[in-house]
Amino acid sequence: MTKSKLWLWTAIAIFSLVGVGLSSPALADQSAITVTINGQRLELSEPPRIQSDESNYLWLIVPVREISNALGASVTWDPAANAATIIKDNQTIILKPGDREVWKNGCQFELATPPQIINNRLQVSLNFLASALGGRVKWDQAASMAQITTSQPVPLPKPERIETTAFAARVAFTSDGHLWLVDGRQTDSTPISLTTAGPVEIVGWSSNGDWLAYLQSDQGDEYASKQYLWVVKADGTGATQLDERPVYITPSWSPTENLLAYTTQDPQEGYIPDGNLKISSLKTGVVATTTLWPQNSEMIESLVWSPDGQSLAISLPRNAKQPLRIDQITLKGDHTNLLTLGEAGIKENESYTRVATGLKWSPNGHCLAYYLKPNSASISADGVAIQVLNIPQKKSIDLGGGLAYAQWFDWAPDSSQLAYIVGGGREASINKRLHIVDVKTGGQITDCGQTGQVDTHPRWLSTPANGILFCRGTETLDWEGQEQAGVLIPGQRIWHRTAVGKELAVTSGPVNTADYAPYLSPDGQSLFFLRLTDYNCGSLYYQPLAGGPPKELIRGVSGEPGYYGNYYPEWINIYWAH
């Protein structure tokens, strides 16, 4: 998890269980409200209270300590910080009275109604607290009863190789929070576990496939989990932590050399960036790190290597002295401004465009795609502006609005077109449509979506003439507010859109499965994809792009369903061996 990563439980806790089904008649007799856990009534020192928020939704407010303890969590109060810390297993939640901003395992989000002190006891929404600690809430109107149910998690399948036929790729994947590796070139290669602590997030392979980078969370941190940058050799040996300080934004490999760019943050306090940019070189097999952007300089919010590997584009947020900027910095430290937007100054209680994120270069280095995020996390979560900057022409093209995921950008190999996903609303399973912009024509946009369908994961084939792959399924929000079982978008498949606009489903399978994360082999003949059998687990499959039955390669791939079902960070990363 980097600072921007939020998870599915947030959606369940805040939006889909809003008000736990309370209706206004329940306000008549609040003293009669009871709370049960798995059928057992809780005796609470402070009775539950029904309150309404600014949108007139009704919330059941309960004592934090007693509900947390009943759900197997411990609670400590820090009077100096004026904050409560809730710990259960590997989860850490921080609440402050009167503050809507809540932290869970290093992820920050906003509650509809803030925690509050009532009769010297910290109280918060039951919806949030129960869901965050693994429970599900149901409101019984007739009995004036909030029923919390918990269930033992279904054990995740152990990773195993199913198809033993060799394939020319090394596959890194996550399973139960740990990092695993399979060398598909060897018919006798079975999955090997590379980590014992976690959870782990995959960064990716170096340009020559010698090294795999990943982020490993420090669960020992009392207040919030931080991520530390590691690399391991392609054979699974030589795991090395690159920096003693946690990372601030997701690191990025150079496309041409074994160079890894990243920024760091304070390991003790919140999410306080160091204001630096570091480059770790693994060219010789020995780590050598230099600081390209001096410590305590301006904060970098996003970075990406240029296609030639000689420079990086970095995004700098608007602050009291500088407007929003995107700069280009060479490996020698030379700077060029690519974009300046808005004005300097931070204004209280006023919305403004704060920063560009999700930077992605076109292959020829002439254009840069990005998202423009405002200074409000809650507004950004529902969609932000999308633009492409034509650098030679010094012209920005407006592309509409969508969620700020860099993985939802993909440039055509000849840099003529950009595929991206448009649509507001934070849920990834509704109102998301594939769009394509032709930058050579000055920005002609084609809406490729279909009514009632949701699109994600665009991936160009080897040439624009061959078209694009993407995922498509039937729009749904049925998973919100439900105890998770099954896939989020049943029947989602990988589709092919040709250059002339013809669309055809490439994969097919049982309706209770869903296909994600298409990977295409360098020769354009083989499609690899993740087939989910449940919301948090599935298998890696192979299928000839021209058609033919899919083959299950690796079973037991698992991970988190991501921020409102976006399935990021990705569970699989493939390096195509030469």
XYZ file of C-alpha atoms in Angstrom:
578
model
C 0.000 0.000 0.000
C 1.327 3.381 -0.908
C -0.350 6.457 0.501
C -3.093 6.428 -2.138
C -4.164 2.803 -1.729
C -7.556 2.194 -0.128
C -9.337 -1.133 0.028
C -12.728 -2.711 -0.466
C -13.660 -2.663 3.205
C -13.843 1.140 2.965
C -16.656 0.860 0.455
C -18.545 -1.620 2.570
C -18.085 0.408 5.738
C -19.092 3.813 4.439
C -21.408 3.688 1.486
C -23.127 0.360 1.065
C -24.103 -0.086 4.715
C -25.076 3.540 5.132
C -27.516 3.888 7.994
C -27.758 0.070 8.376
C -31.259 0.343 6.989
C -32.520 2.692 9.708
C -35.718 4.560 9.014
C -37.138 7.591 10.763
C -39.646 5.701 12.997
C -36.677 4.185 14.808
C -35.946 7.622 16.221
C -39.010 7.392 18.442
C -37.457 5.109 21.062
C -33.691 4.946 20.952
C -33.405 3.496 24.452
C -34.809 0.204 23.135
C -32.005 -0.329 20.594
C -29.895 -3.418 21.162
C -26.739 -4.756 19.522
C -25.923 -8.445 19.067
C -22.851 -10.310 17.800
C -23.563 -13.717 16.291
C -26.857 -13.765 18.190
C -25.410 -12.787 21.582
C -26.686 -9.529 23.061
C -24.032 -7.014 24.118
C -24.374 -5.111 27.387
C -23.107 -1.622 26.591
C -22.233 1.007 29.191
C -23.549 3.677 26.826
C -26.698 2.975 24.816
C -26.484 3.133 21.005
C -27.608 6.433 19.540
C -29.116 7.271 16.176
C -27.732 10.391 14.526
C -28.106 11.931 11.089
C -25.281 13.320 8.995
C -25.234 16.310 6.652
C -26.994 14.274 3.950
C -29.709 13.144 6.392
C -28.504 9.554 6.388
C -29.048 7.853 9.735
C -26.176 6.258 11.612
C -26.033 4.092 14.721
C -23.341 5.448 17.065
C -21.788 2.986 19.541
C -18.935 2.899 22.096
C -15.639 2.102 20.379
C -13.961 0.081 23.114
C -16.805 -2.321 23.914
C -17.688 -3.113 20.287
C -14.005 -3.490 19.366
C -13.320 -5.806 22.301
C -16.358 -7.915 21.418
C -14.946 -8.311 17.894
C -11.543 -9.432 19.207
C -9.695 -6.115 18.979
C -7.759 -4.152 21.601
C -8.108 -0.404 22.117
C -5.577 2.024 23.587
C -6.028 5.742 24.186
C -3.187 8.232 23.722
C -4.105 11.442 25.564
C -1.181 13.357 24.089
C -2.267 12.581 20.525
C -5.973 12.683 21.453
C -6.394 9.462 19.491
C -7.560 5.890 19.941
C -5.670 3.006 18.330
C -7.583 -0.185 17.562
C -5.548 -3.316 16.813
C -6.815 -6.683 15.603
C -4.438 -9.241 14.106
C -2.477 -7.278 11.471
C -4.917 -4.372 11.324
C -4.388 -0.972 12.940
C -7.079 1.734 12.999
C -6.613 5.257 14.358
C -9.565 7.448 15.372
C -9.589 11.019 16.653
C -12.702 12.613 18.128
C -14.207 15.214 15.810
C -11.952 14.214 12.883
C -13.571 12.589 9.857
C -10.175 11.467 8.567
C -9.510 7.909 9.745
C -6.431 5.739 9.227
C -6.427 1.966 8.728
C -3.113 0.234 7.985
C -1.719 3.448 6.541
C -4.747 4.188 4.356
C -6.609 7.423 4.987
C -10.251 7.980 4.176
C -13.161 10.140 5.274
C -16.119 9.079 7.396
C -19.561 10.585 6.836
C -19.873 11.313 10.558
C -16.818 11.809 12.794
C -15.974 9.926 15.988
C -17.140 11.794 19.076
C -16.834 11.816 22.853
C -20.133 11.136 24.624
C -20.131 10.790 28.425
C -16.347 10.413 28.410
C -16.447 7.532 25.942
C -15.280 7.583 22.326
C -18.103 6.574 20.003
C -18.308 6.011 16.259
C -20.592 4.598 13.561
C -21.318 0.896 14.064
C -21.304 0.446 10.278
C -17.693 1.511 10.049
C -16.383 -0.185 13.162
C -17.976 -3.591 12.645
C -17.089 -3.775 8.943
C -13.494 -2.677 9.562
C -13.066 -5.468 12.125
C -14.538 -8.232 9.982
C -18.231 -8.081 10.817
C -21.395 -7.519 8.808
C -24.275 -5.398 10.120
C -27.975 -5.965 9.540
C -30.734 -3.783 10.986
C -33.906 -5.435 12.295
C -36.447 -2.628 12.216
C -39.188 -4.515 14.055
C -36.882 -5.471 16.942
C -34.841 -2.201 16.950
C -31.784 -4.418 16.829
C -28.413 -4.098 15.070
C -27.177 -7.608 14.336
C -23.433 -8.113 13.774
C -22.366 -11.393 12.234
C -18.832 -12.651 11.740
C -17.543 -15.656 9.877
C -14.288 -17.522 9.669
C -12.480 -16.718 6.424
C -12.384 -19.499 3.863
C -8.787 -20.764 3.591
C -7.141 -19.595 0.391
C -5.893 -22.322 -1.963
C -2.189 -23.072 -1.821
C -0.269 -22.031 -4.947
C 0.420 -24.871 -7.346
C 1.395 -25.282 -10.970
C -1.306 -27.059 -12.956
C -0.075 -27.037 -16.590
C 3.497 -28.329 -16.794
C 4.096 -27.400 -20.440
C 6.883 -24.819 -20.627
C 6.082 -21.208 -21.401
C 8.642 -18.446 -21.952
C 7.914 -16.258 -18.956
C 8.744 -15.708 -15.314
C 5.642 -15.052 -13.240
C 5.629 -13.157 -9.955
C 2.363 -13.281 -8.067
C 0.858 -12.797 -4.636
C -0.902 -15.410 -2.543
C -2.272 -14.835 0.945
C -0.254 -11.626 1.185
C 3.081 -13.219 0.247
C 5.230 -13.030 -2.877
C 5.659 -16.128 -5.046
C 7.645 -16.920 -8.184
C 7.372 -19.466 -11.008
C 9.865 -19.890 -13.851
C 7.619 -21.096 -16.652
C 10.562 -22.023 -18.873
C 11.262 -25.035 -16.694
C 8.661 -27.793 -16.866
C 9.537 -28.929 -13.348
C 9.439 -25.405 -11.858
C 6.891 -25.156 -9.047
C 5.844 -21.987 -7.166
C 8.388 -20.849 -4.593
C 7.575 -18.473 -1.753
C 9.892 -15.459 -1.539
C 8.506 -13.763 1.591
C 7.242 -14.839 4.995
C 6.126 -11.401 6.231
C 3.677 -9.135 4.500
C 1.492 -8.126 2.967
C 3.490 -7.617 -0.227
C 2.796 -5.454 -3.281
C 4.563 -6.183 -6.582
C 6.414 -3.278 -8.227
C 7.653 -5.227 -11.248
C 10.608 -6.662 -13.132
C 13.710 -4.776 -14.168
C 14.138 -4.153 -17.896
C 16.347 -7.229 -18.381
C 14.428 -9.443 -15.971
C 17.344 -9.902 -13.596
C 15.573 -8.320 -10.623
C 12.064 -8.216 -9.198
C 11.078 -5.258 -7.006
C 8.353 -5.354 -4.382
C 7.022 -3.417 -1.404
C 6.770 -5.158 1.943
C 4.656 -3.768 4.769
C 6.014 -3.403 8.267
C 3.257 -4.797 10.461
C 5.238 -3.923 13.580
C 4.426 -0.243 13.224
C 1.981 0.587 16.025
C 0.194 3.393 14.242
C 0.134 2.640 10.525
C 1.700 0.098 8.245
C 4.520 1.448 6.086
C 5.979 -0.092 2.933
C 9.674 -0.769 2.410
C 11.335 -1.328 -0.956
C 12.963 -4.700 -1.668
C 14.477 -6.416 -4.680
C 15.166 -10.089 -5.282
C 17.034 -11.900 -8.050
C 15.123 -13.689 -10.787
C 15.961 -17.076 -9.282
C 14.449 -16.037 -5.948
C 17.750 -15.463 -4.121
C 19.523 -12.380 -2.837
C 16.540 -10.496 -1.382
C 17.748 -7.009 -0.435
C 16.041 -4.054 1.224
C 17.057 -0.990 -0.799
C 16.344 1.724 1.748
C 15.909 1.844 5.513
C 13.138 4.422 5.112
C 9.640 3.576 3.840
C 8.637 4.633 0.343
C 6.230 7.502 -0.275
C 4.976 6.790 -3.808
C 5.130 3.639 -5.916
C 8.686 3.123 -7.300
C 9.389 2.852 -11.034
C 11.944 0.824 -13.027
C 13.864 2.390 -15.884
C 12.739 0.896 -19.214
C 16.336 0.531 -20.403
C 18.595 -0.210 -17.403
C 18.510 -1.728 -13.930
C 17.690 1.594 -12.279
C 14.877 2.035 -9.775
C 13.446 5.485 -8.936
C 11.574 6.126 -5.706
C 10.913 8.632 -2.914
C 10.909 8.089 0.844
C 9.068 9.326 3.916
C 9.415 9.656 7.667
C 9.271 6.164 9.211
C 7.745 7.419 12.458
C 5.270 10.193 11.719
C 2.128 9.810 9.573
C 2.744 10.206 5.853
C 5.365 12.938 5.867
C 7.413 12.826 2.627
C 11.143 13.459 2.688
C 10.938 15.660 -0.414
C 13.530 13.663 -2.354
C 14.057 11.455 -5.396
C 16.441 8.504 -5.178
C 17.878 6.283 -7.903
C 19.110 2.815 -6.954
C 21.360 1.120 -9.495
C 21.650 -2.667 -9.668
C 23.665 -2.733 -12.898
C 26.593 -4.570 -11.319
C 24.537 -6.690 -8.940
C 25.561 -4.421 -6.059
C 23.124 -1.758 -4.945
C 24.341 1.829 -5.384
C 21.881 4.599 -4.458
C 22.138 8.280 -5.336
C 19.821 11.154 -4.424
C 18.806 12.933 -7.611
C 16.356 15.280 -5.910
C 17.890 16.648 -2.687
C 16.438 15.778 0.703
C 13.795 18.245 1.948
C 13.165 19.630 -1.529
C 9.673 19.907 -2.980
C 7.363 16.945 -2.501
C 7.037 14.651 -5.546
C 3.576 13.095 -5.914
C 4.070 11.021 -9.094
C 6.991 9.932 -11.257
C 7.585 7.991 -14.465
C 10.647 7.222 -16.589
C 10.870 8.586 -20.107
C 10.864 5.919 -22.846
C 14.615 6.314 -23.458
C 15.429 5.932 -19.761
C 17.458 9.150 -19.690
C 15.048 11.248 -17.634
C 11.910 11.183 -15.518
C 8.710 13.183 -15.492
C 7.838 14.239 -11.939
C 4.689 15.843 -10.616
C 4.905 18.617 -8.021
C 1.756 19.732 -6.188
C 0.533 23.262 -5.842
C 1.755 24.782 -2.582
C 2.070 28.150 -0.892
C 4.911 29.219 -3.200
C 4.448 27.281 -6.446
C 1.565 26.374 -8.774
C 0.979 22.800 -9.938
C 3.878 21.615 -12.109
C 5.087 18.684 -14.157
C 8.847 18.802 -14.660
C 11.329 16.632 -16.523
C 14.581 15.840 -14.723
C 17.561 14.143 -16.336
C 19.882 11.693 -14.614
C 22.358 14.575 -14.400
C 19.844 16.655 -12.455
C 18.902 19.115 -15.223
C 15.316 20.401 -15.074
C 12.770 21.329 -17.740
C 9.233 22.454 -16.972
C 6.627 20.619 -19.053
C 3.441 22.015 -17.536
C 2.494 24.785 -15.114
C -1.137 25.047 -14.143
C -3.132 27.393 -11.943
C -1.529 29.615 -9.347
C 0.400 29.334 -6.115
C -1.299 29.349 -2.757
C -3.262 27.031 -0.494
C -6.776 28.210 0.238
C -8.864 26.935 3.118
C -12.393 25.690 2.407
C -11.950 26.146 -1.327
C -11.532 23.484 -4.001
C -8.716 23.809 -6.526
C -6.615 21.568 -8.769
C -3.740 20.431 -6.599
C -1.606 17.837 -8.406
C -1.141 15.683 -11.512
C -0.899 11.916 -10.972
C -0.776 8.691 -12.975
C 1.826 10.062 -15.410
C 2.311 7.916 -18.520
C 4.525 8.725 -21.516
C 3.677 7.860 -25.087
C 6.308 5.458 -26.532
C 7.833 8.232 -28.679
C 8.118 10.580 -25.693
C 6.068 13.333 -27.359
C 2.945 13.107 -25.183
C 2.220 12.625 -21.515
C -1.123 11.424 -20.121
C -2.112 12.294 -16.550
C -4.939 12.922 -14.102
C -5.599 16.247 -12.381
C -6.614 15.754 -8.767
C -8.217 18.438 -6.591
C -7.283 19.150 -2.987
C -10.111 16.948 -1.709
C -9.652 13.207 -1.259
C -13.387 12.563 -1.245
C -13.922 14.477 -4.508
C -10.935 12.753 -6.127
C -12.319 9.346 -5.179
C -15.351 9.947 -7.420
C -13.410 10.996 -10.515
C -10.937 13.594 -11.724
C -10.072 15.373 -14.962
C -8.022 13.462 -17.564
C -5.606 15.223 -19.942
C -2.877 14.551 -22.490
C -0.044 17.004 -22.884
C 1.404 17.287 -26.400
C 4.892 18.417 -25.489
C 6.163 19.619 -28.918
C 2.965 21.632 -29.409
C 2.794 22.714 -25.736
C -0.904 21.903 -25.830
C -3.139 19.997 -23.402
C -6.110 17.942 -24.606
C -9.078 17.428 -22.262
C -10.255 13.814 -22.285
C -13.159 13.882 -19.832
C -13.154 12.481 -16.314
C -12.501 9.177 -14.597
C -10.741 7.452 -11.737
C -7.056 8.208 -11.286
C -5.502 4.809 -12.016
C -2.352 4.796 -14.133
C -3.220 1.219 -15.143
C -6.271 2.589 -16.973
C -3.996 4.378 -19.450
C -2.412 2.504 -22.362
C -0.675 4.044 -25.374
C -0.736 2.493 -28.819
C 2.722 1.209 -29.819
C 3.073 3.964 -32.464
C 1.964 6.667 -29.982
C -0.940 7.690 -32.205
C -3.722 6.787 -29.773
C -4.373 6.526 -26.059
C -6.888 4.091 -24.576
C -8.352 5.104 -21.240
C -11.386 4.563 -19.007
C -13.994 7.296 -18.477
C -16.698 7.459 -15.839
C -17.447 9.016 -12.471
C -18.262 7.248 -9.234
C -15.697 5.424 -7.153
C -16.954 1.890 -7.791
C -15.004 0.196 -10.584
C -17.949 -2.077 -11.397
C -20.329 0.557 -12.789
C -20.244 3.513 -15.195
C -16.748 2.874 -16.604
C -16.371 2.981 -20.383
C -13.448 2.457 -22.729
C -12.497 5.566 -24.727
C -9.786 6.074 -27.349
C -8.295 9.444 -28.273
C -6.393 9.983 -31.531
C -3.681 12.491 -30.715
C -2.555 12.737 -34.349
C -5.905 14.244 -35.313
C -5.706 16.766 -32.521
C -7.817 14.865 -30.031
C -10.685 13.053 -31.740
C -12.299 10.850 -29.061
C -14.194 7.604 -29.641
C -16.538 6.293 -26.940
C -16.262 2.488 -27.137
C -18.596 1.724 -24.250
C -21.893 -0.130 -24.275
C -25.003 0.554 -22.222
C -25.161 -1.640 -19.140
C -21.540 -2.787 -19.490
C -18.432 -1.812 -17.541
C -14.921 -1.665 -19.086
C -11.454 -1.753 -17.480
C -7.818 -2.805 -18.114
C -7.133 -1.526 -21.679
C -4.139 -3.187 -23.413
C -3.033 -2.450 -26.997
C -1.927 -5.239 -29.271
C 1.366 -5.069 -31.151
C 0.145 -2.446 -33.637
C -2.853 -0.083 -33.665
C -4.140 -1.956 -36.711
C -4.526 -5.050 -34.538
C -6.720 -3.211 -32.049
C -6.961 -3.359 -28.290
C -7.819 -5.810 -25.505
C -9.921 -4.816 -22.514
C -12.108 -6.331 -19.802
C -15.898 -6.035 -20.031
C -18.716 -7.253 -17.803
C -22.258 -6.388 -16.818
C -22.534 -3.355 -14.549
C -23.375 -4.255 -10.977
C -23.261 -3.001 -7.415
C -24.672 -6.208 -5.964
C -21.411 -6.873 -4.117
C -21.676 -3.719 -2.009
C -22.861 -4.318 1.510
C -22.704 -8.088 1.140
C -20.533 -10.588 2.935
C -18.010 -11.324 0.254
C -18.511 -14.553 -1.644
C -18.104 -15.054 -5.357
C -16.662 -12.650 -7.906
C -17.613 -8.978 -8.040
C -18.574 -8.925 -11.749
C -19.805 -12.420 -12.672
C -19.149 -13.356 -16.277
C -16.639 -10.570 -16.996
C -14.475 -11.484 -19.995
C -11.566 -10.147 -22.024
C -12.667 -8.536 -25.261
C -10.932 -7.524 -28.482
C -11.823 -4.302 -30.279
C -10.427 -4.113 -33.800
C -9.183 -0.968 -35.515
C -12.514 -0.722 -37.367
C -14.550 -0.980 -34.170
C -15.652 -4.616 -34.268
C -15.810 -6.162 -30.803
C -15.580 -9.827 -29.868
C -15.177 -11.664 -26.562
C -11.808 -13.453 -26.580
C -12.292 -15.494 -23.420
C -15.267 -17.508 -22.238
C -15.922 -19.422 -19.075
C -18.341 -20.249 -16.263
C -20.689 -17.407 -15.360
C -19.521 -17.482 -11.740
C -15.953 -16.541 -12.778
C -14.468 -13.258 -13.991
C -11.412 -12.558 -16.179
C -8.963 -9.738 -15.405
C -5.467 -8.439 -16.126
C -4.756 -9.402 -19.753
C -1.076 -9.911 -20.635
C -0.003 -10.435 -24.234
C 3.200 -12.250 -25.188
C 5.751 -10.223 -27.224
C 4.919 -12.147 -30.409
C 1.251 -11.236 -29.984
C 0.141 -14.866 -30.152
C -0.486 -15.807 -26.521
C -2.877 -14.268 -24.023
C -2.290 -14.700 -20.297
C -4.971 -13.575 -17.863
C -6.220 -13.902 -14.313
C -9.463 -15.860 -13.903
C -11.127 -15.218 -10.553
C -13.186 -17.924 -8.898
C -13.851 -15.779 -5.827
C -13.476 -12.092 -5.077
C -10.020 -12.642 -3.568
C -8.525 -15.611 -5.438
C -8.150 -17.250 -8.828
C -5.715 -18.763 -11.334
C -3.381 -17.654 -14.093
C -4.595 -18.919 -17.473
C -3.104 -19.130 -20.966
C -4.999 -19.058 -24.254
C -3.945 -18.586 -27.893
C -5.186 -15.186 -29.004
C -6.421 -16.679 -32.264
C -8.711 -18.993 -30.299
C -8.625 -22.284 -28.529
C -9.365 -23.659 -25.058
C -7.786 -21.881 -22.074
C -5.244 -23.734 -19.946
C -4.859 -23.235 -16.212
C -1.197 -22.552 -15.483
C -0.965 -21.540 -11.827
C -3.652 -21.972 -9.175
C -3.789 -20.190 -5.822
C -3.172 -16.596 -6.936
C -4.825 -14.264 -4.432
C -4.948 -10.675 -3.266
C -7.189 -7.815 -2.211
C -10.081 -6.672 -4.454
C -8.748 -3.140 -4.169
C -10.290 0.260 -3.760
C -14.012 -0.197 -4.532
C -13.322 -3.241 -6.674
C -10.532 -1.843 -8.870
C -8.265 -4.897 -8.263
C -5.139 -2.819 -7.743
C -2.378 -3.366 -6.817
C -2.153 -6.136 -9.392
C -1.605 -9.681 -8.170
C 0.485 -10.814 -11.164
C 3.522 -9.447 -12.980
C 5.051 -11.264 -15.970
C 8.509 -10.968 -17.492
C 8.785 -12.465 -20.950
C 12.056 -14.374 -21.088
C 14.084 -14.113 -24.293
